[in-house]
Short mmCIF file of C-alpha atoms in Angstrom, two decimals:
data_model
loop_
_atom_site.label_atom_id
_atom_site.label_comp_id
_atom_site.label_asym_id
_atom_site.label_seq_id
_atom_site.Cartn_x
_atom_site.Cartn_y
_atom_site.Cartn_z
CA MET A 1 -27.00 13.94 -17.00
CA ALA A 2 -29.40 14.35 -13.94
CA LEU A 3 -30.72 12.66 -11.33
CA VAL A 4 -34.12 13.17 -9.15
CA MET A 5 -33.23 12.19 -6.03
CA LYS A 6 -36.49 11.49 -3.42
CA ASN A 7 -36.45 12.95 0.37
CA ALA A 8 -38.23 12.41 2.77
CA ALA A 9 -39.48 16.60 2.78
CA SER A 10 -41.09 16.70 -0.64
CA ARG A 11 -40.42 20.35 -0.26
CA PHE A 12 -37.14 19.52 -2.11
CA ALA A 13 -37.24 16.84 -4.59
CA SER A 14 -36.60 18.76 -7.21
CA LEU A 15 -33.49 19.32 -7.12
CA ARG A 16 -30.87 17.92 -8.88
CA VAL A 17 -28.59 15.01 -8.52
CA VAL A 18 -24.88 15.46 -11.05
CA VAL A 19 -23.16 12.42 -12.25
CA ALA A 20 -19.96 14.27 -11.37
CA SER A 21 -16.93 14.88 -15.01
CA ARG A 22 -14.78 11.72 -15.07
CA ASN A 23 -12.20 14.15 -14.49
CA PRO A 24 -13.39 17.00 -11.94
CA SER A 25 -10.36 19.58 -11.65
CA ALA A 26 -12.50 20.99 -15.19
CA HIS A 27 -15.14 22.27 -12.96
CA TYR A 28 -13.38 22.72 -9.69
CA SER A 29 -10.40 24.09 -9.06
CA VAL A 30 -7.37 22.81 -8.38
CA ALA A 31 -5.20 23.87 -5.31
CA SER A 32 -3.18 26.94 -5.38
CA SER A 33 0.07 28.21 -4.13
CA LYS A 34 -2.76 30.78 -2.23
CA LYS A 35 -1.57 31.92 1.74
CA ALA A 36 -3.07 31.35 4.90
CA GLY A 37 -5.17 33.41 5.92
CA GLN A 38 -6.99 34.36 2.73
CA THR A 39 -10.34 33.96 3.30
CA ALA A 40 -13.41 34.20 0.63
CA PRO A 41 -16.86 35.73 1.64
CA GLU A 42 -19.13 34.41 2.45
CA GLY A 43 -21.39 34.76 -0.02
CA GLU A 44 -18.60 33.53 -2.46
CA ILE A 45 -18.31 30.28 -1.06
CA LYS A 46 -19.90 27.38 -3.12
CA LYS A 47 -20.79 23.90 -1.90
CA SER A 48 -21.62 20.13 -2.97
CA VAL A 49 -21.97 16.69 -1.79
CA PHE A 50 -19.89 14.05 -3.53
CA ILE A 51 -21.30 10.34 -3.02
CA SER A 52 -18.97 7.95 -3.04
CA GLN A 53 -19.55 4.87 -5.68
CA SER A 54 -16.89 2.33 -3.88
CA ARG A 55 -17.39 0.29 -0.60
CA ASP A 56 -13.15 -0.27 -0.85
CA VAL A 57 -11.99 1.56 2.07
CA PHE A 58 -8.75 1.77 0.44
CA SER A 59 -10.62 3.85 -2.60
CA ASN A 60 -12.29 6.07 0.02
CA LEU A 61 -9.56 6.74 2.22
CA ALA A 62 -7.15 7.31 -1.40
CA LEU A 63 -10.35 9.68 -2.11
CA GLU A 64 -10.19 11.38 0.88
CA ASP A 65 -6.96 12.27 0.41
CA TRP A 66 -7.46 13.14 -3.31
CA VAL A 67 -9.69 16.61 -2.79
CA TYR A 68 -7.16 17.40 0.44
CA ARG A 69 -4.94 17.03 -1.71
CA ASN A 70 -5.93 18.80 -5.27
CA MET A 71 -8.50 21.03 -4.60
CA ASP A 72 -8.68 25.06 -4.13
CA LEU A 73 -11.23 24.92 -1.57
CA THR A 74 -10.97 28.56 -1.46
CA LYS A 75 -14.82 29.02 -2.62
CA HIS A 76 -15.67 25.52 -2.87
CA HIS A 77 -16.82 23.28 0.66
CA ILE A 78 -17.14 19.44 -0.22
CA LEU A 79 -19.12 17.09 2.05
CA MET A 80 -17.99 13.62 1.02
CA LEU A 81 -20.44 10.55 1.59
CA TRP A 82 -18.58 7.28 1.78
CA GLN A 83 -19.29 3.44 3.47
CA ASN A 84 -16.81 0.86 3.48
CA SER A 85 -17.92 -2.68 3.72
CA PRO A 86 -16.54 -3.86 6.89
CA THR A 87 -13.22 -3.09 8.25
CA VAL A 88 -11.67 -2.09 11.66
CA VAL A 89 -9.90 2.04 10.50
CA VAL A 90 -7.13 2.60 13.62
CA GLY A 91 -6.12 5.90 13.42
CA ARG A 92 -2.37 7.08 11.41
CA HIS A 93 -0.85 6.94 15.72
CA GLN A 94 -1.90 4.13 16.73
CA ASN A 95 -1.20 0.41 17.51
CA PRO A 96 -3.51 -1.79 15.35
CA TRP A 97 -2.10 -5.26 16.83
CA LEU A 98 -3.23 -2.94 20.45
CA GLU A 99 -6.54 -1.93 19.03
CA ALA A 100 -8.30 -4.69 17.25
CA ASN A 101 -8.36 -8.75 17.34
CA PRO A 102 -6.46 -10.21 14.47
CA GLN A 103 -8.37 -13.13 14.93
CA VAL A 104 -11.86 -12.14 14.84
CA LEU A 105 -10.37 -9.98 11.88
CA ALA A 106 -8.76 -12.57 10.41
CA ASP A 107 -11.81 -15.10 10.67
CA LYS A 108 -14.70 -12.53 9.63
CA GLY A 109 -12.77 -11.00 7.23
CA VAL A 110 -12.83 -8.21 8.58
CA GLU A 111 -10.00 -5.38 6.79
CA VAL A 112 -7.68 -2.82 8.68
CA ALA A 113 -6.64 0.33 7.17
CA ARG A 114 -5.25 3.10 8.87
CA ARG A 115 -6.15 6.68 8.41
CA ASN A 116 -4.10 10.10 7.57
CA SER A 117 -5.81 11.49 10.60
CA GLY A 118 -5.26 11.46 14.17
CA GLY A 119 -7.85 10.11 17.05
CA GLY A 120 -9.33 6.07 18.30
CA THR A 121 -10.32 3.29 16.18
CA VAL A 122 -13.08 2.97 14.34
CA TYR A 123 -15.01 -0.15 12.99
CA HIS A 124 -17.13 -0.10 9.18
CA ASP A 125 -19.96 -2.03 7.98
CA SER A 126 -23.18 -1.57 5.72
CA GLY A 127 -24.98 0.24 8.03
CA ASN A 128 -22.57 2.96 9.05
CA LEU A 129 -22.10 6.29 7.07
CA ASN A 130 -19.02 8.53 7.05
CA LEU A 131 -18.81 12.08 6.71
CA THR A 132 -15.51 13.64 5.23
CA PHE A 133 -16.09 18.11 5.81
CA PHE A 134 -13.44 19.65 3.67
CA THR A 135 -13.09 23.66 3.86
CA SER A 136 -10.06 25.60 3.11
CA ARG A 137 -7.58 25.60 7.36
CA ASP A 138 -8.76 29.45 7.57
CA VAL A 139 -12.25 28.68 8.38
CA TYR A 140 -11.41 25.17 9.39
CA ASN A 141 -14.34 24.84 12.37
CA ARG A 142 -15.16 21.36 13.73
CA ARG A 143 -17.96 22.85 15.98
CA ARG A 144 -19.50 23.98 13.07
CA ASN A 145 -19.81 20.40 11.83
CA LEU A 146 -20.99 18.96 14.08
CA ASP A 147 -23.80 21.69 15.46
CA LEU A 148 -25.02 20.93 11.24
CA VAL A 149 -24.59 16.71 11.73
CA THR A 150 -27.38 17.28 15.61
CA ARG A 151 -29.70 20.18 12.90
CA ALA A 152 -30.26 17.02 10.90
CA LEU A 153 -30.75 14.50 13.53
CA PHE A 154 -33.79 17.06 14.72
CA ARG A 155 -34.58 18.56 11.77
CA GLU A 156 -35.04 14.42 9.85
CA PHE A 157 -35.94 12.34 12.76
CA ASN A 158 -36.93 14.46 15.71
CA LEU A 159 -34.26 13.27 17.15
CA ARG A 160 -32.24 15.07 20.14
CA SER A 161 -28.43 14.84 20.38
CA GLN A 162 -25.91 16.90 21.85
CA VAL A 163 -21.90 17.22 20.96
CA ASN A 164 -19.75 15.81 24.15
CA ALA A 165 -16.87 17.33 25.63
CA ARG A 166 -14.74 14.80 23.80
CA GLU A 167 -16.46 15.99 20.13
CA ASP A 168 -18.04 12.50 20.11
CA ILE A 169 -22.08 13.22 19.38
CA VAL A 170 -24.08 11.61 22.04
CA ILE A 171 -27.57 10.39 22.82
CA ASN A 172 -28.45 10.41 25.95
CA GLY A 173 -25.02 9.82 27.38
CA ASN A 174 -24.57 6.65 23.64
CA LYS A 175 -21.59 7.81 21.68
CA ILE A 176 -23.68 7.78 17.86
CA SER A 177 -20.29 10.02 16.53
CA GLY A 178 -16.81 9.49 16.63
CA THR A 179 -14.25 12.88 15.06
CA ALA A 180 -11.05 13.07 13.46
CA SER A 181 -9.63 15.56 11.63
CA LYS A 182 -6.07 16.58 9.36
CA LEU A 183 -5.07 19.94 9.11
CA GLY A 184 -3.05 21.32 6.63
CA ASN A 185 -1.94 23.89 4.19
CA PRO A 186 -4.12 25.00 2.32
CA ASN A 187 -6.89 22.64 2.88
CA ALA A 188 -8.10 20.74 5.63
CA TYR A 189 -11.41 18.00 6.41
CA HIS A 190 -13.05 16.94 9.12
CA HIS A 191 -14.22 13.37 9.11
CA CYS A 192 -16.40 11.67 11.43
CA THR A 193 -18.37 8.78 11.43
CA ILE A 194 -22.48 8.62 11.78
CA LEU A 195 -23.86 4.85 13.76
CA VAL A 196 -26.99 3.58 11.99
CA ASN A 197 -27.38 -0.24 12.23
CA VAL A 198 -23.87 -1.60 12.21
CA ASP A 199 -23.38 -5.17 13.74
CA LYS A 200 -22.83 -4.04 17.13
CA SER A 201 -22.14 -7.55 18.27
CA ILE A 202 -18.36 -7.89 14.98
CA LEU A 203 -17.91 -4.25 15.67
CA HIS A 204 -17.64 -5.58 19.67
CA ASP A 205 -15.91 -8.56 18.93
CA THR A 206 -13.19 -7.01 16.16
CA LEU A 207 -12.02 -3.86 19.13
CA CYS A 208 -12.48 -6.31 22.52
CA LYS A 209 -9.77 -5.00 23.89
CA HIS A 210 -7.45 -7.23 26.47
CA ASP A 211 -4.30 -7.26 28.33
CA LYS A 212 -1.75 -7.83 25.79
CA GLY A 213 1.07 -6.41 27.65
CA ILE A 214 2.45 -4.52 25.63
CA GLU A 215 3.79 -0.90 26.39
CA THR A 216 3.18 1.74 23.63
CA ASN A 217 3.69 5.58 23.85
CA ALA A 218 0.95 4.88 20.58
CA THR A 219 -2.76 6.81 21.19
CA VAL A 220 -5.20 4.37 22.40
CA SER A 221 -9.12 4.62 21.77
CA VAL A 222 -11.11 5.50 24.98
CA PRO A 223 -13.97 3.08 24.68
CA SER A 224 -17.41 4.27 25.01
CA PRO A 225 -20.70 3.32 25.05
CA THR A 226 -22.20 3.23 21.82
CA VAL A 227 -25.80 3.27 20.47
CA ASN A 228 -27.40 2.71 16.71
CA LEU A 229 -30.00 5.51 15.23
CA GLN A 230 -31.69 2.42 14.65
CA ASP A 231 -32.06 1.83 17.94
CA VAL A 232 -33.95 5.24 19.17
CA ASN A 233 -35.60 5.79 15.95
CA PRO A 234 -36.11 3.25 14.17
CA HIS A 235 -37.99 4.62 10.81
CA VAL A 236 -34.00 6.38 10.33
CA THR A 237 -32.33 4.02 7.95
CA VAL A 238 -28.39 5.00 6.17
CA GLU A 239 -30.53 6.10 2.72
CA LYS A 240 -32.82 8.56 4.94
CA MET A 241 -29.48 9.84 7.12
CA LEU A 242 -27.61 10.08 3.32
CA SER A 243 -30.02 12.52 2.03
CA SER A 244 -30.35 14.49 5.50
CA LEU A 245 -27.40 15.23 5.72
CA GLY A 246 -26.61 16.17 2.41
CA TRP A 247 -29.74 18.47 2.26
CA GLU A 248 -28.99 19.86 5.70
CA PHE A 249 -25.56 20.85 4.22
CA LEU A 250 -26.24 22.06 0.92
CA ARG A 251 -29.57 24.94 2.58
CA SER A 252 -26.89 26.31 5.92
CA SER A 253 -24.35 29.04 4.97
CA PRO A 254 -21.07 27.75 4.97
CA LEU A 255 -19.42 29.90 7.26
CA SER A 256 -22.70 31.11 9.89
CA LEU A 257 -24.66 28.15 9.71
CA GLN A 258 -27.66 30.83 8.44
CA ASP A 259 -30.52 28.55 7.17
CA GLY A 260 -31.37 28.92 3.65
CA GLY A 261 -34.05 26.42 3.03
CA MET A 262 -34.88 26.13 -0.63
CA ASP A 263 -34.00 28.54 -2.50
CA TYR A 264 -30.84 28.74 -1.00
CA ALA A 265 -30.37 24.62 -1.58
CA SER A 266 -30.99 25.23 -5.32
CA LYS A 267 -27.95 27.15 -5.83
CA GLN A 268 -25.46 24.82 -4.88
CA GLY A 269 -23.65 22.35 -5.79
CA GLY A 270 -26.06 19.05 -5.81
CA PHE A 271 -25.32 16.21 -4.85
CA GLN A 272 -22.53 14.81 -7.30
CA LEU A 273 -22.07 10.51 -7.92
CA VAL A 274 -18.53 10.43 -7.90
CA ASN A 275 -16.68 7.41 -8.85
CA PRO A 276 -12.75 6.58 -6.95
CA THR A 277 -10.97 5.29 -10.02
CA GLU A 278 -7.33 6.82 -10.83
CA ASP A 279 -9.98 7.10 -14.52
CA TRP A 280 -11.35 9.93 -12.52
CA PHE A 281 -8.78 11.71 -10.49
CA PRO A 282 -5.73 11.01 -11.75
CA GLY A 283 -2.91 9.39 -9.65
CA LEU A 284 -5.53 8.02 -6.75
CA ASP A 285 -4.19 4.85 -7.49
CA LYS A 286 -0.62 5.78 -6.20
CA ILE A 287 -2.18 7.41 -3.43
CA ARG A 288 -4.23 3.81 -2.69
CA GLU A 289 -1.47 1.34 -3.07
CA GLU A 290 0.23 3.86 0.15
CA PHE A 291 -2.96 3.01 2.01
CA VAL A 292 -2.96 -0.39 1.23
CA SER A 293 0.29 -1.42 1.41
CA TRP A 294 1.82 -3.09 4.42
CA ALA A 295 4.19 -0.22 5.31
CA TRP A 296 1.80 1.95 5.59
CA ARG A 297 -1.17 -0.18 7.99
CA PHE A 298 1.23 -1.59 10.24
CA GLY A 299 4.51 0.01 8.72
CA LYS A 300 3.59 3.00 10.35
CA THR A 301 2.62 1.99 13.70
CA PRO A 302 4.87 3.77 16.58
CA LYS A 303 7.44 1.90 18.49
CA PHE A 304 5.87 -1.17 21.35
CA THR A 305 7.40 -3.75 23.51
CA VAL A 306 5.80 -6.81 24.14
CA THR A 307 6.33 -8.79 27.42
CA ARG A 308 4.88 -11.90 28.50
CA SER A 309 5.59 -14.22 31.38
CA PHE A 310 5.04 -18.32 31.29
CA PRO A 311 5.28 -20.54 34.15
CA VAL A 312 8.51 -22.85 33.56
CA PRO A 313 6.70 -26.88 33.04
CA GLY A 314 7.75 -29.29 36.13
CA VAL A 315 9.45 -31.86 34.02
CA LEU A 316 12.05 -29.26 32.86
CA ALA A 317 12.08 -27.73 36.58
CA ARG A 318 12.28 -31.59 37.79
CA GLN A 319 15.48 -32.48 35.55
CA SER A 320 17.88 -28.77 37.31
CA GLU A 321 20.43 -29.50 38.90
CA ALA A 322 20.27 -26.63 40.60
CA PRO A 323 18.76 -25.94 44.37
CA SER A 324 14.99 -25.29 44.85
CA ASN A 325 13.56 -22.86 46.77
CA GLY A 326 10.21 -23.97 46.20
CA ALA A 327 8.81 -21.09 44.51
CA ALA A 328 7.54 -20.87 41.14
CA GLU A 329 10.14 -19.71 38.11
CA GLU A 330 8.75 -18.30 34.81
CA VAL A 331 10.43 -17.85 31.63
CA ALA A 332 10.08 -13.71 30.44
CA ILE A 333 9.81 -12.57 26.53
CA SER A 334 9.85 -9.86 25.29
CA LEU A 335 9.68 -8.32 22.02
CA GLU A 336 10.70 -5.24 20.65
CA VAL A 337 8.80 -3.51 17.75
CA VAL A 338 9.83 -0.86 15.20
CA LYS A 339 7.56 0.54 11.99
CA GLY A 340 6.64 -2.95 12.58
CA VAL A 341 9.13 -4.77 12.33
CA ILE A 342 11.56 -7.00 15.68
CA GLU A 343 14.07 -5.66 16.83
CA ASP A 344 14.99 -7.01 19.63
CA VAL A 345 14.31 -9.81 21.77
CA THR A 346 15.13 -10.83 25.28
CA LEU A 347 14.84 -13.42 26.54
CA ARG A 348 14.82 -14.45 30.81
CA ILE A 349 16.13 -17.52 31.82
CA PRO A 350 15.31 -19.08 35.35
CA PRO A 351 18.44 -20.79 37.40
CA SER A 352 16.30 -24.12 36.93
CA MET A 353 16.01 -24.28 33.47
CA MET A 354 19.17 -22.98 32.58
CA THR A 355 20.86 -26.20 34.05
CA ALA A 356 18.24 -28.60 32.69
CA LYS A 357 18.81 -30.65 30.79
CA GLY A 358 16.35 -29.94 28.30
CA PHE A 359 17.86 -26.80 27.71
CA THR A 360 21.36 -25.64 26.39
CA GLY A 361 20.54 -22.09 26.65
CA ASP A 362 21.35 -21.46 22.47
CA ALA A 363 17.41 -21.01 21.53
CA GLU A 364 18.41 -19.76 17.80
CA VAL A 365 14.68 -19.53 16.53
CA LEU A 366 14.60 -16.11 18.63
CA THR A 367 17.44 -14.92 17.07
CA SER A 368 16.14 -15.49 14.02
CA LEU A 369 13.43 -13.08 14.25
CA ARG A 370 15.50 -10.11 14.25
CA GLY A 371 14.20 -8.32 11.12
CA LYS A 372 11.10 -9.89 10.24
CA ARG A 373 7.58 -8.29 10.01
CA PHE A 374 5.34 -8.98 13.84
CA CYS A 375 4.00 -11.09 13.49
CA GLU A 376 3.28 -13.05 10.30
CA SER A 377 7.46 -13.54 9.23
CA ALA A 378 7.14 -14.30 12.82
CA MET A 379 5.23 -16.63 13.75
CA GLU A 380 5.91 -18.65 9.69
CA ILE A 381 9.27 -18.76 11.15
CA LEU A 382 8.34 -20.29 15.23
CA GLY A 383 5.57 -22.03 13.18
CA GLU A 384 8.33 -24.08 10.83
CA SER A 385 10.98 -24.00 13.93
CA LEU A 386 8.10 -26.11 15.51
CA GLY A 387 7.38 -28.29 12.99
CA GLU A 388 10.65 -29.52 12.90
CA SER A 389 11.46 -29.90 16.77
CA ASP A 390 8.23 -32.07 16.28
CA ALA A 391 9.84 -34.82 13.57
CA HIS A 392 12.74 -34.41 15.99
CA HIS A 393 11.54 -35.28 18.66
CA ALA A 394 9.22 -38.33 17.32
CA SER A 395 12.47 -39.59 15.55
CA ASP A 396 14.98 -40.18 17.66
CA GLN A 397 13.28 -40.39 20.92
CA ASP A 398 16.93 -40.49 22.84
CA HIS A 399 17.67 -37.15 22.58
CA CYS A 400 14.37 -35.37 23.19
CA SER A 401 15.17 -34.11 26.68
CA GLU A 402 17.47 -32.28 24.81
CA SER A 403 15.09 -30.40 22.67
CA GLU A 404 12.20 -30.19 25.37
CA GLY A 405 13.53 -26.93 26.37
CA GLU A 406 13.72 -24.88 23.09
CA ARG A 407 10.88 -26.05 22.41
CA PHE A 408 8.22 -24.26 25.46
CA VAL A 409 10.89 -21.46 24.42
CA ALA A 410 9.60 -21.76 20.96
CA ASP A 411 6.26 -21.96 22.22
CA CYS A 412 6.49 -19.44 24.19
CA MET A 413 7.87 -17.05 21.83
CA ARG A 414 4.36 -17.70 19.60
CA GLN A 415 1.97 -17.59 22.64
CA THR A 416 3.58 -14.04 23.21
CA MET A 417 2.46 -13.26 19.27
CA MET A 418 -0.41 -14.89 18.86
CA ALA A 419 -2.19 -13.10 22.34
CA VAL A 420 -1.15 -9.84 20.82
#
């Protein structure tokens, strides 16, 4: 079955869009035990553009991983073009609690995903186009791919862009594309984003960071000023961007980027609409399950520690039998989180609270947090604890002072986790 894709450049209007087979391995070689360093002659390498028909981030990440794991890319280079529904995507070695604003994500229904490559956190929605360049490892060249993108921007939209020292694509110093990669053996891929018409208010709100009291060796994103392509050239759309990038890829030789024009493009694999499902790509469901799992999205977070301090309420300080030097005292809470699970809780109590009638020093709720997921399971436990404490407070006023300290500590813990 063949379709015709309309392109702004009418001279390419006759090239085909192919609806791919449900079993790509029927047309393309499956990855073998090819040794690193075996490079095919440039003239033997064919090129195809895969266009994912899914907006599900986990399915698209799974498709990306499936191609990387299973296809022989020695003589077949692939550009995969894909979009997602609103999603914050963190790098493999990042901390999602540090990179994103969990409350905004929950309020706006934005997913959190973790990709397999390194790099920083990005926001995806329907105004963003994602590109993945697949090659064998021995001919991997990130800069070549970025130069192809800048060439497409100029050819189709007369936009002059540059690749900066961080290998971001910028226009007038403003970032329109971030980049990351996965290098293996025998295959590799490089992927990047193109900001066409992203909702920048949601982008800002979801990725808005502040001092959360987190100590970690996780990769931290470097904020950069961004701009949508439509703000520079209102004629740019995601559909036109997809078409222009696809044609630029097909008309350019795979290693030297020589422009072969229509004649060269017509000899390539063309545009292929693919559906990232188990029927089309056997084994994909298992890969998707891993990407969607809590263990991958949050449990892969590098070890981190959250520390916050809270001033002791006056009512507890006044109950203290310890002499006061007039200086404000604080309760300090420290949480050590390993693989997304609370491993240790440290509570530092000032003398005024240790001698106050309202605090016995037990704070059992803190020890109950160990081994619980940060922060959903832990928040449930704290919520139950505070609820029970409030009920006890209301039903037995005689014991009010005995629970005030424990309630204060539990509330400090809740605020510590809510601030992350």
